């Protein structure tokens, strides 16, 4: 069964606008972590933001924020004030702590294109 | 601080040939991961090392793939013999230790393998 679902294969966003990337996850663990990574065309996966399942506040890192809705099992990434350099693939990933050795399980990704 | 180094960046081989990829993790990182990323998909874990011991190789096709991490630092991933379906990007990642809750994995730029 798919653990991480990203339903938007691609999105266009105008420069300086905000964009929300959807991510839903499936786990029976009480303790888990959610990660977002950015993958530019160069190929390297760049860590953006982390949310732990017990964190009460939504995570923020600069222009990135995570809209964590635990009951709905969703962890959407919000990028504010988009820049041309934000054009990339974005992956949501989950690590289940109770029966895992730290393995990250990734979604299929969302391609974001920022236009001038 | 130097990031995760991988080589080569690109490799083209014919089916049934063998190929090897090399990874040097971030200094001090005990945990090393190899992922396979097929075009249009998220990365999938092949094998995870803690120091020089294997902790998860459940998704490694062991009839043709092998990996080692001698001395708990550098690692090599080998495919022998290669099949057409092995065409993918092979990503190496490292993290401080698998026991940490946040346990951010830092990725290299990957090796893009084409099997003809």
PDB file of C-alpha atoms in Angstrom:
ATOM      1  CA  UNK A   1       0.000   0.000   0.000  1.00  0.00           C
ATOM      2  CA  UNK A   2       1.195   3.487  -0.797  1.00  0.00           C
ATOM      3  CA  UNK A   3       2.435   5.173   2.352  1.00  0.00           C
ATOM      4  CA  UNK A   4       2.820   8.673   0.913  1.00  0.00           C
ATOM      5  CA  UNK A   5       0.462  10.165  -1.662  1.00  0.00           C
ATOM      6  CA  UNK A   6       1.165  13.316  -3.604  1.00  0.00           C
ATOM      7  CA  UNK A   7      -1.803  13.910  -5.885  1.00  0.00           C
ATOM      8  CA  UNK A   8      -0.439  16.851  -7.885  1.00  0.00           C
ATOM      9  CA  UNK A   9       1.993  15.684 -10.557  1.00  0.00           C
ATOM     10  CA  UNK A  10       2.744  19.255 -11.656  1.00  0.00           C
ATOM     11  CA  UNK A  11       1.980  22.866 -10.816  1.00  0.00           C
ATOM     12  CA  UNK A  12       2.647  26.264 -12.304  1.00  0.00           C
ATOM     13  CA  UNK A  13       2.995  29.248  -9.987  1.00  0.00           C
ATOM     14  CA  UNK A  14       3.817  32.879 -10.665  1.00  0.00           C
ATOM     15  CA  UNK A  15       6.817  34.487  -9.107  1.00  0.00           C
ATOM     16  CA  UNK A  16       6.090  36.055  -5.681  1.00  0.00           C
ATOM     17  CA  UNK A  17       2.900  34.005  -5.270  1.00  0.00           C
ATOM     18  CA  UNK A  18       2.433  31.304  -2.626  1.00  0.00           C
ATOM     19  CA  UNK A  19       1.960  27.652  -3.552  1.00  0.00           C
ATOM     20  CA  UNK A  20       0.671  24.685  -1.541  1.00  0.00           C
ATOM     21  CA  UNK A  21       1.869  21.165  -2.284  1.00  0.00           C
ATOM     22  CA  UNK A  22      -0.349  18.378  -1.004  1.00  0.00           C
ATOM     23  CA  UNK A  23       0.846  15.308   0.871  1.00  0.00           C
ATOM     24  CA  UNK A  24      -1.188  12.652   2.646  1.00  0.00           C
ATOM     25  CA  UNK A  25       0.298   9.708   4.479  1.00  0.00           C
ATOM     26  CA  UNK A  26      -0.730   6.356   5.865  1.00  0.00           C
ATOM     27  CA  UNK A  27       0.649   4.905   9.091  1.00  0.00           C
ATOM     28  CA  UNK A  28      -0.539   3.090  12.177  1.00  0.00           C
ATOM     29  CA  UNK A  29       2.483   4.253  14.186  1.00  0.00           C
ATOM     30  CA  UNK A  30       1.921   6.939  16.816  1.00  0.00           C
ATOM     31  CA  UNK A  31       5.474   8.197  16.451  1.00  0.00           C
ATOM     32  CA  UNK A  32       6.662   9.287  13.013  1.00  0.00           C
ATOM     33  CA  UNK A  33       8.290  12.142  11.188  1.00  0.00           C
ATOM     34  CA  UNK A  34       7.428  13.891   7.962  1.00  0.00           C
ATOM     35  CA  UNK A  35      10.013  15.453   5.672  1.00  0.00           C
ATOM     36  CA  UNK A  36       9.963  17.560   2.543  1.00  0.00           C
ATOM     37  CA  UNK A  37      12.806  17.492   0.062  1.00  0.00           C
ATOM     38  CA  UNK A  38      13.475  19.565  -3.064  1.00  0.00           C
ATOM     39  CA  UNK A  39      15.133  18.001  -6.099  1.00  0.00           C
ATOM     40  CA  UNK A  40      16.330  20.489  -8.741  1.00  0.00           C
ATOM     41  CA  UNK A  41      17.295  19.314 -12.204  1.00  0.00           C
ATOM     42  CA  UNK A  42      20.856  18.798 -10.953  1.00  0.00           C
ATOM     43  CA  UNK A  43      19.556  15.731  -9.105  1.00  0.00           C
ATOM     44  CA  UNK A  44      20.547  16.334  -5.503  1.00  0.00           C
ATOM     45  CA  UNK A  45      17.805  15.958  -2.877  1.00  0.00           C
ATOM     46  CA  UNK A  46      17.795  19.024  -0.603  1.00  0.00           C
ATOM     47  CA  UNK A  47      16.171  18.827   2.838  1.00  0.00           C
ATOM     48  CA  UNK A  48      13.613  21.601   3.409  1.00  0.00           C
ATOM     49  CA  UNK A  49      11.561  21.010   6.528  1.00  0.00           C
ATOM     50  CA  UNK A  50      10.642  18.450   9.185  1.00  0.00           C
ATOM     51  CA  UNK A  51       7.521  17.831  11.292  1.00  0.00           C
ATOM     52  CA  UNK A  52       7.378  15.311  14.107  1.00  0.00           C
ATOM     53  CA  UNK A  53       4.077  13.625  14.899  1.00  0.00           C
ATOM     54  CA  UNK A  54       4.159  14.975  18.462  1.00  0.00           C
ATOM     55  CA  UNK A  55       5.098  18.513  17.495  1.00  0.00           C
ATOM     56  CA  UNK A  56       2.267  20.814  18.500  1.00  0.00           C
ATOM     57  CA  UNK A  57       3.307  23.720  16.322  1.00  0.00           C
ATOM     58  CA  UNK A  58       3.470  23.633  12.538  1.00  0.00           C
ATOM     59  CA  UNK A  59       7.072  23.666  11.357  1.00  0.00           C
ATOM     60  CA  UNK A  60       8.463  26.718   9.567  1.00  0.00           C
ATOM     61  CA  UNK A  61      11.827  27.273   7.883  1.00  0.00           C
ATOM     62  CA  UNK A  62      12.161  30.638   6.175  1.00  0.00           C
ATOM     63  CA  UNK A  63       9.753  30.711   3.222  1.00  0.00           C
ATOM     64  CA  UNK A  64       8.694  27.099   3.852  1.00  0.00           C
ATOM     65  CA  UNK A  65       5.950  26.116   6.253  1.00  0.00           C
ATOM     66  CA  UNK A  66       4.223  22.842   6.855  1.00  0.00           C
ATOM     67  CA  UNK A  67       0.471  22.670   7.335  1.00  0.00           C
ATOM     68  CA  UNK A  68       0.228  19.588   9.555  1.00  0.00           C
ATOM     69  CA  UNK A  69      -3.252  18.135  10.100  1.00  0.00           C
ATOM     70  CA  UNK A  70      -2.704  14.978  12.094  1.00  0.00           C
ATOM     71  CA  UNK A  71      -6.309  13.766  12.174  1.00  0.00           C
ATOM     72  CA  UNK A  72      -6.517  14.041   8.390  1.00  0.00           C
ATOM     73  CA  UNK A  73      -3.017  12.576   7.985  1.00  0.00           C
ATOM     74  CA  UNK A  74      -1.914  15.415   5.781  1.00  0.00           C
ATOM     75  CA  UNK A  75       1.332  17.407   5.744  1.00  0.00           C
ATOM     76  CA  UNK A  76       1.087  20.043   3.043  1.00  0.00           C
ATOM     77  CA  UNK A  77       4.081  22.213   2.175  1.00  0.00           C
ATOM     78  CA  UNK A  78       3.508  25.925   1.664  1.00  0.00           C
ATOM     79  CA  UNK A  79       6.118  27.941  -0.202  1.00  0.00           C
ATOM     80  CA  UNK A  80       5.570  31.663   0.198  1.00  0.00           C
ATOM     81  CA  UNK A  81       6.824  34.361  -2.181  1.00  0.00           C
ATOM     82  CA  UNK A  82       7.907  31.903  -4.885  1.00  0.00           C
ATOM     83  CA  UNK A  83      11.181  32.533  -6.666  1.00  0.00           C
ATOM     84  CA  UNK A  84      12.407  31.282 -10.042  1.00  0.00           C
ATOM     85  CA  UNK A  85      14.928  29.116  -8.198  1.00  0.00           C
ATOM     86  CA  UNK A  86      12.062  27.229  -6.543  1.00  0.00           C
ATOM     87  CA  UNK A  87      11.373  25.413  -9.824  1.00  0.00           C
ATOM     88  CA  UNK A  88      12.073  21.762  -8.981  1.00  0.00           C
ATOM     89  CA  UNK A  89      10.530  18.436  -7.971  1.00  0.00           C
ATOM     90  CA  UNK A  90       9.274  18.350  -4.399  1.00  0.00           C
ATOM     91  CA  UNK A  91       9.019  15.117  -2.456  1.00  0.00           C
ATOM     92  CA  UNK A  92       7.149  14.364   0.737  1.00  0.00           C
ATOM     93  CA  UNK A  93       8.604  11.534   2.843  1.00  0.00           C
ATOM     94  CA  UNK A  94       7.802   9.755   6.087  1.00  0.00           C
ATOM     95  CA  UNK A  95       9.857   7.903   8.651  1.00  0.00           C
ATOM     96  CA  UNK A  96       8.007   5.574  11.010  1.00  0.00           C
ATOM     97  CA  UNK A  97       9.903   5.302  14.284  1.00  0.00           C
ATOM     98  CA  UNK A  98       8.316   2.248  15.838  1.00  0.00           C
ATOM     99  CA  UNK A  99       9.283  -0.359  13.263  1.00  0.00           C
ATOM    100  CA  UNK A 100      11.927   1.374  11.226  1.00  0.00           C
ATOM    101  CA  UNK A 101      15.645   1.744  11.037  1.00  0.00           C
ATOM    102  CA  UNK A 102      15.293   5.286   9.770  1.00  0.00           C
ATOM    103  CA  UNK A 103      14.041   4.365   6.317  1.00  0.00           C
ATOM    104  CA  UNK A 104      12.442   7.254   4.464  1.00  0.00           C
ATOM    105  CA  UNK A 105       9.425   6.401   2.317  1.00  0.00           C
ATOM    106  CA  UNK A 106       8.871   8.889  -0.461  1.00  0.00           C
ATOM    107  CA  UNK A 107       5.872   9.982  -2.484  1.00  0.00           C
ATOM    108  CA  UNK A 108       5.986  10.281  -6.267  1.00  0.00           C
ATOM    109  CA  UNK A 109       6.694  13.997  -6.127  1.00  0.00           C
ATOM    110  CA  UNK A 110       5.209  17.222  -7.483  1.00  0.00           C
ATOM    111  CA  UNK A 111       6.929  19.189 -10.250  1.00  0.00           C
ATOM    112  CA  UNK A 112       6.763  22.935  -9.579  1.00  0.00           C
ATOM    113  CA  UNK A 113       7.456  25.467 -12.297  1.00  0.00           C
ATOM    114  CA  UNK A 114       7.736  29.116 -11.265  1.00  0.00           C
ATOM    115  CA  UNK A 115       7.008  31.582 -14.069  1.00  0.00           C
ATOM    116  CA  UNK A 116       8.038  35.254 -14.229  1.00  0.00           C
TER     117      UNK A 116
ATOM    118  CA  UNK B   1      31.550  21.182   5.422  1.00  0.00           C
ATOM    119  CA  UNK B   2      31.744  18.869   2.420  1.00  0.00           C
ATOM    120  CA  UNK B   3      28.540  17.149   1.356  1.00  0.00           C
ATOM    121  CA  UNK B   4      27.951  13.595   0.215  1.00  0.00           C
ATOM    122  CA  UNK B   5      30.188  12.785  -2.742  1.00  0.00           C
ATOM    123  CA  UNK B   6      29.220  10.304  -5.443  1.00  0.00           C
ATOM    124  CA  UNK B   7      30.912   9.111  -8.574  1.00  0.00           C
ATOM    125  CA  UNK B   8      30.547   8.720 -11.435  1.00  0.00           C
ATOM    126  CA  UNK B   9      27.774  11.192 -12.256  1.00  0.00           C
ATOM    127  CA  UNK B  10      26.746   9.316 -15.382  1.00  0.00           C
ATOM    128  CA  UNK B  11      27.246   5.788 -16.612  1.00  0.00           C
ATOM    129  CA  UNK B  12      26.066   4.047 -19.775  1.00  0.00           C
ATOM    130  CA  UNK B  13      26.449   0.285 -20.065  1.00  0.00           C
ATOM    131  CA  UNK B  14      24.964  -2.574 -22.023  1.00  0.00           C
ATOM    132  CA  UNK B  15      22.736  -5.141 -20.393  1.00  0.00           C
ATOM    133  CA  UNK B  16      24.548  -8.013 -18.707  1.00  0.00           C
ATOM    134  CA  UNK B  17      27.577  -5.798 -18.012  1.00  0.00           C
ATOM    135  CA  UNK B  18      28.608  -4.909 -14.475  1.00  0.00           C
ATOM    136  CA  UNK B  19      28.861  -1.447 -12.920  1.00  0.00           C
ATOM    137  CA  UNK B  20      29.941   0.035  -9.603  1.00  0.00           C
ATOM    138  CA  UNK B  21      29.072   3.279  -7.876  1.00  0.00           C
ATOM    139  CA  UNK B  22      31.034   4.969  -5.122  1.00  0.00           C
ATOM    140  CA  UNK B  23      29.854   7.121  -2.226  1.00  0.00           C
ATOM    141  CA  UNK B  24      31.723   9.126   0.393  1.00  0.00           C
ATOM    142  CA  UNK B  25      29.371  10.331   3.165  1.00  0.00           C
ATOM    143  CA  UNK B  26      29.597  13.466   5.257  1.00  0.00           C
ATOM    144  CA  UNK B  27      32.396  13.145   7.790  1.00  0.00           C
ATOM    145  CA  UNK B  28      31.171  11.708  11.077  1.00  0.00           C
ATOM    146  CA  UNK B  29      27.913  10.327   9.708  1.00  0.00           C
ATOM    147  CA  UNK B  30      27.412   6.788  10.965  1.00  0.00           C
ATOM    148  CA  UNK B  31      24.469   5.868   8.766  1.00  0.00           C
ATOM    149  CA  UNK B  32      24.672   5.499   5.000  1.00  0.00           C
ATOM    150  CA  UNK B  33      21.851   4.774   2.578  1.00  0.00           C
ATOM    151  CA  UNK B  34      21.615   3.773  -1.079  1.00  0.00           C
ATOM    152  CA  UNK B  35      18.409   4.661  -2.919  1.00  0.00           C
ATOM    153  CA  UNK B  36      17.205   3.836  -6.419  1.00  0.00           C
ATOM    154  CA  UNK B  37      15.123   6.506  -8.165  1.00  0.00           C
ATOM    155  CA  UNK B  38      13.389   5.397 -11.346  1.00  0.00           C
ATOM    156  CA  UNK B  39      12.255   8.190 -13.661  1.00  0.00           C
ATOM    157  CA  UNK B  40       8.994   9.727 -12.479  1.00  0.00           C
ATOM    158  CA  UNK B  41       9.106   8.103  -9.030  1.00  0.00           C
ATOM    159  CA  UNK B  42      10.366   8.922  -5.586  1.00  0.00           C
ATOM    160  CA  UNK B  43      13.549   7.302  -4.295  1.00  0.00           C
ATOM    161  CA  UNK B  44      13.326   3.762  -2.939  1.00  0.00           C
ATOM    162  CA  UNK B  45      15.714   2.497  -0.286  1.00  0.00           C
ATOM    163  CA  UNK B  46      17.960  -0.338  -1.433  1.00  0.00           C
ATOM    164  CA  UNK B  47      20.254  -0.749   1.563  1.00  0.00           C
ATOM    165  CA  UNK B  48      21.114   0.982   4.819  1.00  0.00           C
ATOM    166  CA  UNK B  49      24.373   0.711   6.768  1.00  0.00           C
ATOM    167  CA  UNK B  50      25.010   1.631  10.370  1.00  0.00           C
ATOM    168  CA  UNK B  51      28.803   2.061  10.494  1.00  0.00           C
ATOM    169  CA  UNK B  52      29.938  -0.962   8.463  1.00  0.00           C
ATOM    170  CA  UNK B  53      26.995  -3.227   9.293  1.00  0.00           C
ATOM    171  CA  UNK B  54      23.855  -3.722   7.211  1.00  0.00           C
ATOM    172  CA  UNK B  55      20.629  -2.873   9.060  1.00  0.00           C
ATOM    173  CA  UNK B  56      18.126  -3.024   6.173  1.00  0.00           C
ATOM    174  CA  UNK B  57      18.580  -4.615   2.765  1.00  0.00           C
ATOM    175  CA  UNK B  58      15.050  -5.927   2.367  1.00  0.00           C
ATOM    176  CA  UNK B  59      14.532  -4.213  -0.998  1.00  0.00           C
ATOM    177  CA  UNK B  60      17.938  -4.989  -2.469  1.00  0.00           C
ATOM    178  CA  UNK B  61      17.759  -7.468  -5.386  1.00  0.00           C
ATOM    179  CA  UNK B  62      20.481  -9.637  -3.956  1.00  0.00           C
ATOM    180  CA  UNK B  63      20.832 -11.859  -7.016  1.00  0.00           C
ATOM    181  CA  UNK B  64      22.436  -8.957  -8.878  1.00  0.00           C
ATOM    182  CA  UNK B  65      23.040  -6.078  -6.465  1.00  0.00           C
ATOM    183  CA  UNK B  66      25.671  -5.969  -3.751  1.00  0.00           C
ATOM    184  CA  UNK B  67      26.979  -3.227  -1.493  1.00  0.00           C
ATOM    185  CA  UNK B  68      29.692  -2.842   1.054  1.00  0.00           C
ATOM    186  CA  UNK B  69      30.907  -0.206   3.446  1.00  0.00           C
ATOM    187  CA  UNK B  70      34.393  -1.146   4.505  1.00  0.00           C
ATOM    188  CA  UNK B  71      35.770   0.650   7.581  1.00  0.00           C
ATOM    189  CA  UNK B  72      32.425   2.363   8.095  1.00  0.00           C
ATOM    190  CA  UNK B  73      33.138   5.281   5.752  1.00  0.00           C
ATOM    191  CA  UNK B  74      33.056   4.959   1.934  1.00  0.00           C
ATOM    192  CA  UNK B  75      30.612   2.631   0.267  1.00  0.00           C
ATOM    193  CA  UNK B  76      30.297   0.959  -3.112  1.00  0.00           C
ATOM    194  CA  UNK B  77      27.160  -0.370  -4.776  1.00  0.00           C
ATOM    195  CA  UNK B  78      27.580  -2.935  -7.549  1.00  0.00           C
ATOM    196  CA  UNK B  79      25.217  -4.342 -10.133  1.00  0.00           C
ATOM    197  CA  UNK B  80      26.202  -7.564 -11.878  1.00  0.00           C
ATOM    198  CA  UNK B  81      24.753  -8.327 -14.388  1.00  0.00           C
ATOM    199  CA  UNK B  82      22.724  -5.225 -15.213  1.00  0.00           C
ATOM    200  CA  UNK B  83      19.236  -5.388 -16.673  1.00  0.00           C
ATOM    201  CA  UNK B  84      17.341  -2.795 -18.676  1.00  0.00           C
ATOM    202  CA  UNK B  85      15.083  -2.086 -15.695  1.00  0.00           C
ATOM    203  CA  UNK B  86      18.081  -1.025 -13.609  1.00  0.00           C
ATOM    204  CA  UNK B  87      18.188   2.263 -15.540  1.00  0.00           C
ATOM    205  CA  UNK B  88      17.697   4.842 -12.800  1.00  0.00           C
ATOM    206  CA  UNK B  89      19.434   7.409 -10.642  1.00  0.00           C
ATOM    207  CA  UNK B  90      21.281   5.872  -7.707  1.00  0.00           C
ATOM    208  CA  UNK B  91      21.363   8.230  -4.743  1.00  0.00           C
ATOM    209  CA  UNK B  92      23.576   7.926  -1.709  1.00  0.00           C
ATOM    210  CA  UNK B  93      22.610   9.630   1.547  1.00  0.00           C
ATOM    211  CA  UNK B  94      24.072   9.846   5.019  1.00  0.00           C
ATOM    212  CA  UNK B  95      22.858  10.856   8.469  1.00  0.00           C
ATOM    213  CA  UNK B  96      24.376  11.261  11.911  1.00  0.00           C
ATOM    214  CA  UNK B  97      22.663   8.258  13.488  1.00  0.00           C
ATOM    215  CA  UNK B  98      19.502   6.310  12.871  1.00  0.00           C
ATOM    216  CA  UNK B  99      18.353   6.655  16.494  1.00  0.00           C
ATOM    217  CA  UNK B 100      17.731  10.390  16.270  1.00  0.00           C
ATOM    218  CA  UNK B 101      14.079  11.346  15.883  1.00  0.00           C
ATOM    219  CA  UNK B 102      14.686  14.029  13.285  1.00  0.00           C
ATOM    220  CA  UNK B 103      17.501  12.092  11.572  1.00  0.00           C
ATOM    221  CA  UNK B 104      17.931  14.307   8.523  1.00  0.00           C
ATOM    222  CA  UNK B 105      19.360  12.453   5.571  1.00  0.00           C
ATOM    223  CA  UNK B 106      21.713  14.420   3.325  1.00  0.00           C
ATOM    224  CA  UNK B 107      21.917  13.296  -0.271  1.00  0.00           C
ATOM    225  CA  UNK B 108      24.578  13.282  -2.940  1.00  0.00           C
ATOM    226  CA  UNK B 109      23.935  14.378  -6.525  1.00  0.00           C
ATOM    227  CA  UNK B 110      23.443  10.772  -7.628  1.00  0.00           C
ATOM    228  CA  UNK B 111      24.696   8.561 -10.434  1.00  0.00           C
ATOM    229  CA  UNK B 112      22.478   8.370 -13.511  1.00  0.00           C
ATOM    230  CA  UNK B 113      22.700   4.868 -14.968  1.00  0.00           C
ATOM    231  CA  UNK B 114      21.470   4.003 -18.446  1.00  0.00           C
ATOM    232  CA  UNK B 115      21.378   0.323 -19.403  1.00  0.00           C
ATOM    233  CA  UNK B 116      21.091  -0.259 -23.175  1.00  0.00           C
TER     234      UNK B 116
END
